[in-house]
């Protein structure tokens, strides 16, 4: 699956292929069609907020 990974605050993140985790007992896996970033998320990524 694809995941947006952030290695370090203040640096750009990247989309990476990662293994699909198996759900544990009592959990379910859902399919996410889309996700977004808002201005607060961008500020955290850029290191302005911690």
N, CA, C and O atoms as CSV, one atom per row, in Angstrom:
chain,resi,resn,atom,element,x,y,z
A,1,UNK,N,N,0.848,-1.173,0.000
A,1,UNK,CA,C,0.000,0.000,0.000
A,1,UNK,C,C,0.888,1.227,0.000
A,1,UNK,O,O,2.072,1.146,0.324
A,2,UNK,N,N,0.318,2.358,-0.362
A,2,UNK,CA,C,1.070,3.608,-0.354
A,2,UNK,C,C,0.840,4.322,0.968
A,2,UNK,O,O,-0.264,4.308,1.512
A,3,UNK,N,N,1.898,4.947,1.477
A,3,UNK,CA,C,1.820,5.715,2.718
A,3,UNK,C,C,2.666,6.973,2.556
A,3,UNK,O,O,3.703,6.953,1.893
A,4,UNK,N,N,2.218,8.065,3.166
A,4,UNK,CA,C,2.989,9.303,3.172
A,4,UNK,C,C,3.884,9.264,4.395
A,4,UNK,O,O,3.387,9.242,5.521
A,5,UNK,N,N,5.188,9.255,4.199
A,5,UNK,CA,C,6.139,9.113,5.304
A,5,UNK,C,C,6.894,10.415,5.530
A,5,UNK,O,O,7.320,11.077,4.584
A,6,UNK,N,N,7.052,10.768,6.797
A,6,UNK,CA,C,7.806,11.950,7.201
A,6,UNK,C,C,8.980,11.455,8.030
A,6,UNK,O,O,8.790,10.904,9.115
A,7,UNK,N,N,10.182,11.646,7.530
A,7,UNK,CA,C,11.378,11.169,8.217
A,7,UNK,C,C,11.858,12.146,9.289
A,7,UNK,O,O,12.405,11.734,10.312
A,8,UNK,N,N,11.648,13.458,9.045
A,8,UNK,CA,C,12.172,14.475,9.961
A,8,UNK,C,C,11.355,15.756,9.810
A,8,UNK,O,O,11.020,16.147,8.691
A,9,UNK,N,N,11.031,16.414,10.926
A,9,UNK,CA,C,10.299,17.676,10.855
A,9,UNK,C,C,11.096,18.703,10.066
A,9,UNK,O,O,12.321,18.769,10.163
A,10,UNK,N,N,10.386,19.495,9.290
A,10,UNK,CA,C,11.035,20.529,8.504
A,10,UNK,C,C,11.494,20.051,7.142
A,10,UNK,O,O,11.941,20.856,6.325
A,11,UNK,N,N,11.392,18.762,6.881
A,11,UNK,CA,C,11.781,18.220,5.579
A,11,UNK,C,C,10.538,17.716,4.870
A,11,UNK,O,O,9.529,17.414,5.507
A,12,UNK,N,N,10.612,17.627,3.577
A,12,UNK,CA,C,9.474,17.141,2.802
A,12,UNK,C,C,9.237,15.668,3.071
A,12,UNK,O,O,10.179,14.903,3.275
A,13,UNK,N,N,7.990,15.285,3.069
A,13,UNK,CA,C,7.640,13.880,3.172
A,13,UNK,C,C,7.640,13.262,1.788
A,13,UNK,O,O,7.847,13.954,0.791
A,14,UNK,N,N,7.409,11.965,1.727
A,14,UNK,CA,C,7.362,11.283,0.442
A,14,UNK,C,C,6.365,10.134,0.504
A,14,UNK,O,O,6.087,9.584,1.569
A,15,UNK,N,N,5.842,9.791,-0.649
A,15,UNK,CA,C,4.940,8.647,-0.752
A,15,UNK,C,C,5.800,7.404,-0.930
A,15,UNK,O,O,6.668,7.359,-1.801
A,16,UNK,N,N,5.554,6.401,-0.101
A,16,UNK,CA,C,6.340,5.167,-0.137
A,16,UNK,C,C,5.414,3.960,-0.176
A,16,UNK,O,O,4.277,4.024,0.291
A,17,UNK,N,N,5.902,2.869,-0.730
A,17,UNK,CA,C,5.186,1.592,-0.681
A,17,UNK,C,C,5.573,0.903,0.621
A,17,UNK,O,O,6.758,0.731,0.908
A,18,UNK,N,N,4.586,0.511,1.400
A,18,UNK,CA,C,4.824,-0.184,2.665
A,18,UNK,C,C,3.951,-1.437,2.705
A,18,UNK,O,O,2.933,-1.500,2.015
A,19,UNK,N,N,4.338,-2.436,3.507
A,19,UNK,CA,C,3.520,-3.644,3.601
A,19,UNK,C,C,2.145,-3.344,4.205
A,19,UNK,O,O,2.008,-2.468,5.059
A,20,UNK,N,N,1.149,-4.070,3.755
A,20,UNK,CA,C,-0.203,-3.932,4.295
A,20,UNK,C,C,-0.254,-4.669,5.628
A,20,UNK,O,O,-0.022,-5.878,5.666
A,21,UNK,N,N,-0.553,-3.967,6.728
A,21,UNK,CA,C,-0.595,-4.637,8.029
A,21,UNK,C,C,-1.812,-5.554,8.138
A,21,UNK,O,O,-2.883,-5.242,7.618
A,22,UNK,N,N,-1.639,-6.667,8.806
A,22,UNK,CA,C,-2.744,-7.588,9.054
A,22,UNK,C,C,-3.472,-7.152,10.317
A,22,UNK,O,O,-2.827,-6.843,11.320
A,23,UNK,N,N,-4.806,-7.119,10.292
A,23,UNK,CA,C,-5.537,-6.738,11.500
A,23,UNK,C,C,-5.374,-7.785,12.597
A,23,UNK,O,O,-5.314,-8.984,12.324
A,24,UNK,N,N,-5.304,-7.319,13.825
A,24,UNK,CA,C,-5.202,-8.213,14.983
A,24,UNK,C,C,-6.602,-8.692,15.368
A,24,UNK,O,O,-7.597,-8.258,14.788
A,25,UNK,N,N,-6.665,-9.565,16.327
A,25,UNK,CA,C,-7.935,-10.083,16.834
A,25,UNK,C,C,-8.845,-8.930,17.251
A,25,UNK,O,O,-8.430,-8.058,18.014
A,26,UNK,N,N,-10.075,-8.921,16.756
A,26,UNK,CA,C,-11.035,-7.887,17.110
A,26,UNK,C,C,-10.901,-6.605,16.305
A,26,UNK,O,O,-11.624,-5.643,16.565
A,27,UNK,N,N,-9.986,-6.564,15.324
A,27,UNK,CA,C,-9.795,-5.382,14.486
A,27,UNK,C,C,-10.260,-5.677,13.063
A,27,UNK,O,O,-10.408,-6.837,12.681
A,28,UNK,N,N,-10.485,-4.642,12.297
A,28,UNK,CA,C,-10.825,-4.781,10.882
A,28,UNK,C,C,-9.913,-3.871,10.070
A,28,UNK,O,O,-9.355,-2.906,10.592
A,29,UNK,N,N,-9.770,-4.186,8.803
A,29,UNK,CA,C,-9.000,-3.335,7.897
A,29,UNK,C,C,-9.998,-2.653,6.974
A,29,UNK,O,O,-10.909,-3.297,6.452
A,30,UNK,N,N,-9.829,-1.348,6.771
A,30,UNK,CA,C,-10.712,-0.609,5.871
A,30,UNK,C,C,-9.892,-0.076,4.706
A,30,UNK,O,O,-8.683,0.127,4.819
A,31,UNK,N,N,-10.558,0.143,3.603
A,31,UNK,CA,C,-9.894,0.698,2.424
A,31,UNK,C,C,-10.127,2.210,2.419
A,31,UNK,O,O,-11.271,2.661,2.488
A,32,UNK,N,N,-9.063,2.982,2.339
A,32,UNK,CA,C,-9.166,4.442,2.291
A,32,UNK,C,C,-8.975,4.857,0.837
A,32,UNK,O,O,-7.954,4.543,0.225
A,33,UNK,N,N,-9.948,5.555,0.293
A,33,UNK,CA,C,-9.885,5.971,-1.106
A,33,UNK,C,C,-9.088,7.262,-1.278
A,33,UNK,O,O,-8.427,7.451,-2.299
A,34,UNK,N,N,-9.147,8.144,-0.293
A,34,UNK,CA,C,-8.445,9.422,-0.396
A,34,UNK,C,C,-8.225,9.995,0.994
A,34,UNK,O,O,-8.979,9.712,1.925
A,35,UNK,N,N,-7.196,10.791,1.120
A,35,UNK,CA,C,-6.901,11.487,2.375
A,35,UNK,C,C,-6.320,12.850,2.008
A,35,UNK,O,O,-5.771,13.022,0.920
A,36,UNK,N,N,-6.440,13.796,2.897
A,36,UNK,CA,C,-5.948,15.132,2.591
A,36,UNK,C,C,-5.118,15.713,3.719
A,36,UNK,O,O,-5.134,15.220,4.847
A,37,UNK,N,N,-4.396,16.770,3.390
A,37,UNK,CA,C,-3.626,17.529,4.373
A,37,UNK,C,C,-4.235,18.920,4.455
A,37,UNK,O,O,-4.593,19.509,3.436
A,38,UNK,N,N,-4.350,19.442,5.671
A,38,UNK,CA,C,-4.862,20.803,5.834
A,38,UNK,C,C,-3.709,21.721,6.245
A,38,UNK,O,O,-2.607,21.234,6.499
A,39,UNK,N,N,-3.931,23.031,6.317
A,39,UNK,CA,C,-2.844,23.954,6.657
A,39,UNK,C,C,-2.147,23.628,7.983
A,39,UNK,O,O,-0.938,23.826,8.098
A,40,UNK,N,N,-2.874,23.139,8.974
A,40,UNK,CA,C,-2.251,22.759,10.244
A,40,UNK,C,C,-1.262,21.612,10.031
A,40,UNK,O,O,-0.163,21.630,10.585
A,41,UNK,N,N,-1.645,20.618,9.232
A,41,UNK,CA,C,-0.746,19.502,8.931
A,41,UNK,C,C,0.533,19.998,8.261
A,41,UNK,O,O,1.629,19.549,8.598
A,42,UNK,N,N,0.394,20.917,7.318
A,42,UNK,CA,C,1.558,21.463,6.612
A,42,UNK,C,C,2.471,22.201,7.588
A,42,UNK,O,O,3.692,22.073,7.497
A,43,UNK,N,N,1.906,22.973,8.520
A,43,UNK,CA,C,2.713,23.695,9.513
A,43,UNK,C,C,3.497,22.713,10.376
A,43,UNK,O,O,4.660,22.965,10.689
A,44,UNK,N,N,2.883,21.601,10.764
A,44,UNK,CA,C,3.590,20.581,11.551
A,44,UNK,C,C,4.715,19.981,10.717
A,44,UNK,O,O,5.829,19.816,11.213
A,45,UNK,N,N,4.441,19.654,9.461
A,45,UNK,CA,C,5.466,19.084,8.583
A,45,UNK,C,C,6.658,20.015,8.426
A,45,UNK,O,O,7.803,19.565,8.371
A,46,UNK,N,N,6.390,21.308,8.355
A,46,UNK,CA,C,7.460,22.279,8.157
A,46,UNK,C,C,8.195,22.617,9.450
A,46,UNK,O,O,9.159,23.382,9.434
A,47,UNK,N,N,7.744,22.052,10.570
A,47,UNK,CA,C,8.439,22.253,11.830
A,47,UNK,C,C,8.005,23.479,12.609
A,47,UNK,O,O,8.621,23.810,13.622
A,48,UNK,N,N,6.947,24.170,12.159
A,48,UNK,CA,C,6.483,25.357,12.876
A,48,UNK,C,C,5.762,24.991,14.165
A,48,UNK,O,O,5.793,25.754,15.131
A,49,UNK,N,N,5.122,23.847,14.189
A,49,UNK,CA,C,4.395,23.378,15.370
A,49,UNK,C,C,4.923,22.004,15.749
A,49,UNK,O,O,5.279,21.206,14.883
A,50,UNK,N,N,4.973,21.734,17.048
A,50,UNK,CA,C,5.461,20.424,17.493
A,50,UNK,C,C,4.521,19.855,18.515
A,50,UNK,O,O,4.750,18.755,19.019
